[in-house]
Coordinates of C-alpha atoms in Angstrom, one line a residue:
M1 CA -6.9 17.0 -10.7
F2 CA -8.2 15.0 -7.8
E3 CA -8.3 17.0 -4.5
L4 CA -7.7 15.2 -1.3
G5 CA -10.2 15.9 1.3
Q6 CA -13.0 16.6 -1.0
G7 CA -16.4 16.7 0.7
A8 CA -17.1 17.3 4.4
E9 CA -14.2 16.6 6.8
A10 CA -15.0 17.2 10.4
P11 CA -12.6 19.1 12.5
V12 CA -10.8 17.1 15.2
G13 CA -13.0 18.7 18.0
D14 CA -16.0 17.3 16.4
L15 CA -14.6 13.8 16.0
I16 CA -13.2 13.2 19.4
K17 CA -15.1 14.5 22.4
D18 CA -15.1 14.1 26.3
V19 CA -18.6 13.0 27.0
T20 CA -20.5 13.1 30.3
E21 CA -23.8 11.7 31.5
A22 CA -25.5 14.8 30.4
T23 CA -24.1 14.7 26.8
F24 CA -24.0 10.8 26.2
M25 CA -27.4 10.7 24.6
Q26 CA -26.5 13.5 22.1
D27 CA -22.8 12.7 21.5
V28 CA -23.0 9.0 21.4
V29 CA -26.6 7.6 20.8
E30 CA -27.8 10.3 18.5
A31 CA -24.5 10.9 16.8
S32 CA -24.2 7.2 16.1
Q33 CA -27.3 7.5 13.8
E34 CA -25.0 9.1 11.2
V35 CA -21.7 7.4 11.7
P36 CA -20.3 4.9 14.2
V37 CA -19.1 6.2 17.5
I38 CA -16.4 4.5 19.5
V39 CA -16.7 5.0 23.3
D40 CA -13.5 4.8 25.3
F41 CA -14.1 4.2 29.1
W42 CA -11.0 5.4 30.9
A43 CA -9.7 7.0 34.2
P44 CA -6.8 9.2 35.0
W45 CA -5.2 6.5 37.2
C46 CA -5.4 3.7 34.6
G47 CA -2.0 3.1 33.1
P48 CA -3.0 1.1 30.0
C49 CA -5.6 3.9 29.2
K50 CA -2.8 6.3 28.6
T51 CA -1.5 4.4 25.7
L52 CA -4.7 3.0 24.3
G53 CA -6.5 6.4 24.3
P54 CA -4.1 8.2 22.1
A55 CA -3.7 5.3 19.7
L56 CA -7.5 5.2 19.3
E57 CA -7.6 8.9 18.8
A58 CA -4.9 8.7 16.1
A59 CA -6.9 6.0 14.3
V60 CA -10.2 7.8 14.5
T61 CA -8.6 11.1 13.2
K62 CA -7.0 9.2 10.4
A63 CA -10.4 8.0 9.3
K64 CA -11.4 11.7 8.7
G65 CA -15.0 11.6 9.8
A66 CA -15.9 8.1 8.9
V67 CA -16.1 7.3 12.7
K68 CA -16.2 9.5 15.9
M69 CA -14.9 8.9 19.4
A70 CA -16.4 9.7 22.8
K71 CA -14.1 9.6 25.9
V72 CA -15.9 8.7 29.2
N73 CA -14.1 9.2 32.5
V74 CA -15.6 6.5 34.6
D75 CA -14.7 8.3 38.0
E76 CA -16.8 11.1 37.0
N77 CA -19.5 9.2 35.1
Q78 CA -20.2 6.1 37.2
M79 CA -23.8 5.7 36.1
I80 CA -23.0 5.4 32.4
A81 CA -20.2 2.9 33.3
G82 CA -22.7 0.9 35.3
Q83 CA -25.3 0.9 32.7
M84 CA -22.8 -0.4 30.1
R85 CA -21.5 -3.0 32.7
V86 CA -17.9 -1.8 32.6
Q87 CA -16.1 -3.9 35.0
S88 CA -12.5 -2.9 34.3
I89 CA -10.8 -0.3 32.1
P90 CA -9.8 0.3 29.5
T91 CA -13.1 -0.8 27.9
V92 CA -14.0 0.3 24.5
F93 CA -17.6 -0.1 22.8
A94 CA -18.6 1.1 19.3
F95 CA -22.0 2.2 18.7
F96 CA -24.0 2.5 15.3
K97 CA -27.7 3.4 15.1
G98 CA -27.8 3.8 18.8
Q99 CA -26.8 0.3 19.4
P100 CA -23.4 -1.3 20.6
I101 CA -22.0 -3.2 17.6
D102 CA -18.4 -4.1 18.7
G103 CA -16.0 -3.7 21.5
F104 CA -13.0 -5.0 23.5
Q105 CA -11.6 -4.8 27.0
G106 CA -8.0 -4.1 28.1
A107 CA -5.1 -2.7 26.1
I108 CA -4.5 -4.1 22.5
P109 CA -1.6 -3.6 20.1
P110 CA -1.7 -0.8 17.5
S111 CA -2.3 -3.2 14.7
E112 CA -5.4 -4.5 16.4
I113 CA -6.6 -0.9 17.1
E114 CA -6.4 -0.1 13.4
E115 CA -8.2 -3.3 12.6
F116 CA -11.0 -2.6 15.2
V117 CA -11.5 1.1 13.8
G118 CA -11.5 -0.2 10.3
R119 CA -14.1 -2.9 11.0
V120 CA -16.3 -0.4 12.9
V121 CA -16.1 2.1 10.1
A122 CA -17.0 -0.7 7.5
Q123 CA -20.0 -1.7 9.6
G124 CA -21.1 1.9 9.2
G125 CA -20.7 1.7 5.5
G126 CA -17.6 4.1 5.4
S127 CA -13.9 3.8 4.6
A128 CA -11.3 4.0 7.2
D129 CA -8.6 5.4 5.0
G130 CA -10.1 8.9 4.9
G131 CA -10.6 8.7 1.1
L132 CA -6.9 7.8 0.3
G133 CA -8.1 4.7 -1.5
E134 CA -10.2 6.7 -3.9
A135 CA -7.3 9.2 -4.4
L136 CA -5.0 6.3 -5.3
E137 CA -7.4 5.1 -7.8
A138 CA -7.8 8.5 -9.3
A139 CA -4.0 9.0 -9.5
E140 CA -3.4 5.7 -11.2
E141 CA -6.1 6.6 -13.8
M142 CA -4.4 10.0 -14.4
L143 CA -1.1 8.2 -15.0
E144 CA -2.6 5.7 -17.4
Q145 CA -4.3 8.5 -19.4
G146 CA -1.1 10.5 -19.6
A147 CA -2.0 13.2 -17.0
V148 CA 1.5 12.6 -15.4
A149 CA 1.8 15.9 -13.7
D150 CA -1.6 15.6 -12.0
A151 CA -1.0 12.0 -11.0
A152 CA 2.4 13.0 -9.4
Q153 CA 0.7 15.9 -7.5
T154 CA -1.9 13.6 -6.1
F155 CA 0.5 10.8 -5.2
A156 CA 2.6 13.4 -3.4
A157 CA -0.5 14.7 -1.6
I158 CA -1.4 11.1 -0.5
I159 CA 2.1 10.7 0.9
G160 CA 1.7 13.9 2.8
E161 CA -1.4 12.4 4.3
D162 CA 0.1 8.9 4.9
P163 CA 3.9 8.9 4.9
N164 CA 4.0 5.1 5.0
N165 CA 1.8 4.6 1.9
A166 CA 3.9 2.3 -0.3
V167 CA 1.5 2.5 -3.3
A168 CA 1.7 6.3 -3.3
F169 CA 5.6 6.3 -3.1
A170 CA 5.6 3.7 -6.0
G171 CA 3.2 5.8 -8.0
L172 CA 5.1 8.9 -7.7
A173 CA 8.3 7.2 -8.8
R174 CA 6.5 5.7 -11.8
C175 CA 5.4 9.2 -12.7
H176 CA 9.0 10.3 -12.9
L177 CA 9.8 7.2 -15.0
A178 CA 6.9 8.2 -17.4
M179 CA 8.7 11.5 -17.7
D180 CA 11.9 9.6 -18.6
N181 CA 13.6 10.8 -15.4
A182 CA 15.0 7.7 -13.8
D183 CA 17.2 9.8 -11.4
E184 CA 14.2 11.5 -9.9
A185 CA 12.3 8.2 -9.6
E186 CA 15.3 6.7 -7.7
A187 CA 15.4 9.8 -5.5
V188 CA 11.8 9.2 -4.6
L189 CA 12.5 5.6 -3.5
N190 CA 15.5 6.7 -1.6
G191 CA 13.2 8.7 0.5
V192 CA 10.9 5.8 1.3
P193 CA 10.6 5.1 5.1
A194 CA 12.5 2.0 6.2
E195 CA 9.2 0.3 7.3
I196 CA 8.0 0.1 3.7
A197 CA 11.3 -0.1 1.8
E198 CA 10.8 -3.7 0.9
A199 CA 7.1 -3.5 0.0
A200 CA 6.2 -5.3 -3.2
E201 CA 5.1 -2.0 -5.0
I202 CA 8.5 -0.4 -4.1
E203 CA 10.5 -3.4 -5.3
A204 CA 8.6 -3.4 -8.6
V205 CA 9.6 0.2 -9.3
R206 CA 13.1 -0.5 -8.4
A207 CA 13.1 -3.2 -11.1
Q208 CA 11.4 -0.7 -13.5
I209 CA 14.2 1.9 -12.9
E210 CA 16.9 -0.7 -13.5
L211 CA 15.2 -1.7 -16.8
A212 CA 14.8 2.0 -17.7
R213 CA 18.5 2.5 -17.3
Q214 CA 19.2 -0.5 -19.4
A215 CA 17.0 0.9 -22.1
E216 CA 19.2 4.0 -22.3
N217 CA 22.1 1.9 -23.4
A218 CA 20.2 -0.7 -25.5
G219 CA 21.7 -1.5 -28.9
P220 CA 19.8 -1.7 -32.2
V221 CA 17.5 -4.8 -32.3
A222 CA 18.0 -5.6 -36.0
E223 CA 21.8 -5.8 -35.6
L224 CA 21.7 -7.9 -32.5
R225 CA 19.2 -10.2 -34.0
S226 CA 21.5 -10.8 -37.1
A227 CA 24.3 -11.6 -34.6
V228 CA 22.2 -14.1 -32.7
E229 CA 21.0 -15.8 -36.0
A230 CA 24.6 -16.0 -37.2
D231 CA 25.7 -17.6 -34.0
G232 CA 23.2 -19.1 -31.6
D233 CA 25.8 -19.5 -28.9
N234 CA 26.7 -15.8 -29.0
H235 CA 25.4 -15.4 -25.5
Q236 CA 26.3 -11.8 -25.0
A237 CA 24.6 -10.9 -28.3
R238 CA 21.4 -12.8 -27.1
F239 CA 21.4 -11.0 -23.8
D240 CA 21.8 -7.7 -25.5
L241 CA 19.0 -8.4 -27.8
A242 CA 16.8 -9.3 -24.9
Q243 CA 17.5 -5.8 -23.3
A244 CA 17.0 -4.1 -26.6
L245 CA 13.6 -5.9 -27.2
H246 CA 12.5 -4.9 -23.8
A247 CA 13.5 -1.3 -24.3
A248 CA 11.4 -1.4 -27.6
G249 CA 8.4 -2.6 -25.6
E250 CA 8.6 -6.2 -26.8
T251 CA 8.6 -7.7 -23.3
E252 CA 7.4 -11.2 -24.2
A253 CA 10.0 -11.5 -27.0
A254 CA 12.7 -10.4 -24.4
V255 CA 11.5 -13.1 -22.0
D256 CA 11.8 -15.7 -24.8
E257 CA 15.4 -14.7 -25.6
L258 CA 16.4 -14.9 -22.0
L259 CA 14.7 -18.3 -21.5
E260 CA 16.6 -19.6 -24.6
L261 CA 19.8 -18.2 -23.2
F262 CA 19.1 -19.9 -19.8
R263 CA 18.4 -23.1 -21.6
R264 CA 21.7 -23.0 -23.5
D265 CA 23.9 -21.9 -20.6
R266 CA 22.2 -21.2 -17.3
E267 CA 25.5 -20.3 -15.6
W268 CA 26.7 -17.8 -18.2
N269 CA 27.9 -14.5 -16.7
D270 CA 26.9 -15.4 -13.2
A271 CA 23.4 -16.6 -14.2
A272 CA 22.7 -13.2 -15.9
A273 CA 19.7 -14.6 -17.9
K274 CA 18.0 -15.7 -14.7
T275 CA 18.7 -12.5 -12.9
Q276 CA 17.4 -10.4 -15.7
L277 CA 14.2 -12.6 -16.0
F278 CA 13.5 -12.0 -12.3
T279 CA 14.0 -8.1 -12.8
I280 CA 11.5 -8.2 -15.7
F281 CA 9.0 -10.2 -13.7
D282 CA 9.4 -8.0 -10.6
A283 CA 8.7 -5.0 -12.7
L284 CA 5.3 -6.4 -14.0
K285 CA 2.2 -7.2 -12.1
P286 CA 2.3 -10.7 -10.4
E287 CA -0.8 -11.7 -12.4
D288 CA 0.5 -10.6 -15.8
T289 CA 0.4 -13.5 -18.3
I290 CA 4.1 -12.8 -19.3
V291 CA 5.1 -13.3 -15.7
L292 CA 3.0 -16.4 -15.2
N293 CA 4.1 -18.1 -18.4
G294 CA 7.7 -17.0 -18.0
R295 CA 8.0 -18.3 -14.4
R296 CA 6.3 -21.6 -15.3
R297 CA 8.8 -22.1 -18.3
L298 CA 11.7 -21.1 -16.2
S299 CA 10.7 -23.5 -13.4
S300 CA 10.4 -26.4 -15.8
M301 CA 13.9 -25.8 -17.0
I302 CA 15.3 -25.5 -13.5
F303 CA 13.6 -28.7 -12.2
A304 CA 13.8 -30.7 -15.4

């Protein structure tokens, strides 16, 4: 199983330091030979510094060693501030290989702080997500190969590290679906933070859960097909056949039947065919050929 945090992960005390004129060379210039170092010039009396500093620290900590941070109190270290031509605070510089590579002046929104730290980390050849991207890839591979329990454990660990990771929540729910437990999958999604509740990954799994529940009650394909062949306008039989085909793994055939139903009577049962088509499309990846072809054919009917 993939272990989060594999490799060296520096303690927070090594990542974020109060730096003085005596330690600037060691903690910034020399340290930046290995990883980028973000230098925050601040002062106790500076209001914006009180929000910017903690936000920077949080972003640096989240990067788990891919970047470090040095905090310079300009009141106590005026020589450094002068050498760096700091004219107002907060001022932030990023160093790599001993040279300034990026920076900004004044307070910026949290989203821009994350972007700044990510940009600095990338310039240093690292990853700002603390290895979570690698862990997500590993978990997806486990799930594809059938190691569902290990995948679920890894997705859960990622959520522990990043509680707003929509991909990890979706992955954990899909693990429960793979174990034929739609109730547990739904419980996972019910615990998703509001900020990511409408993320595309979450919506996709909601659609997959709905289809899984339909599959539990799907009828026999052969009998339903015979009913449709006997009466092409038996819309309920065609709709049930589409559900049965999807439950049997014949997604493209299911889409074909729903499109035919829509062609015959698009308003039948409150436009059930169209609704079911969108549920299937949402459950698949957007670039899936079944989705692309199905949406194109549906659009041609709607706008004909």
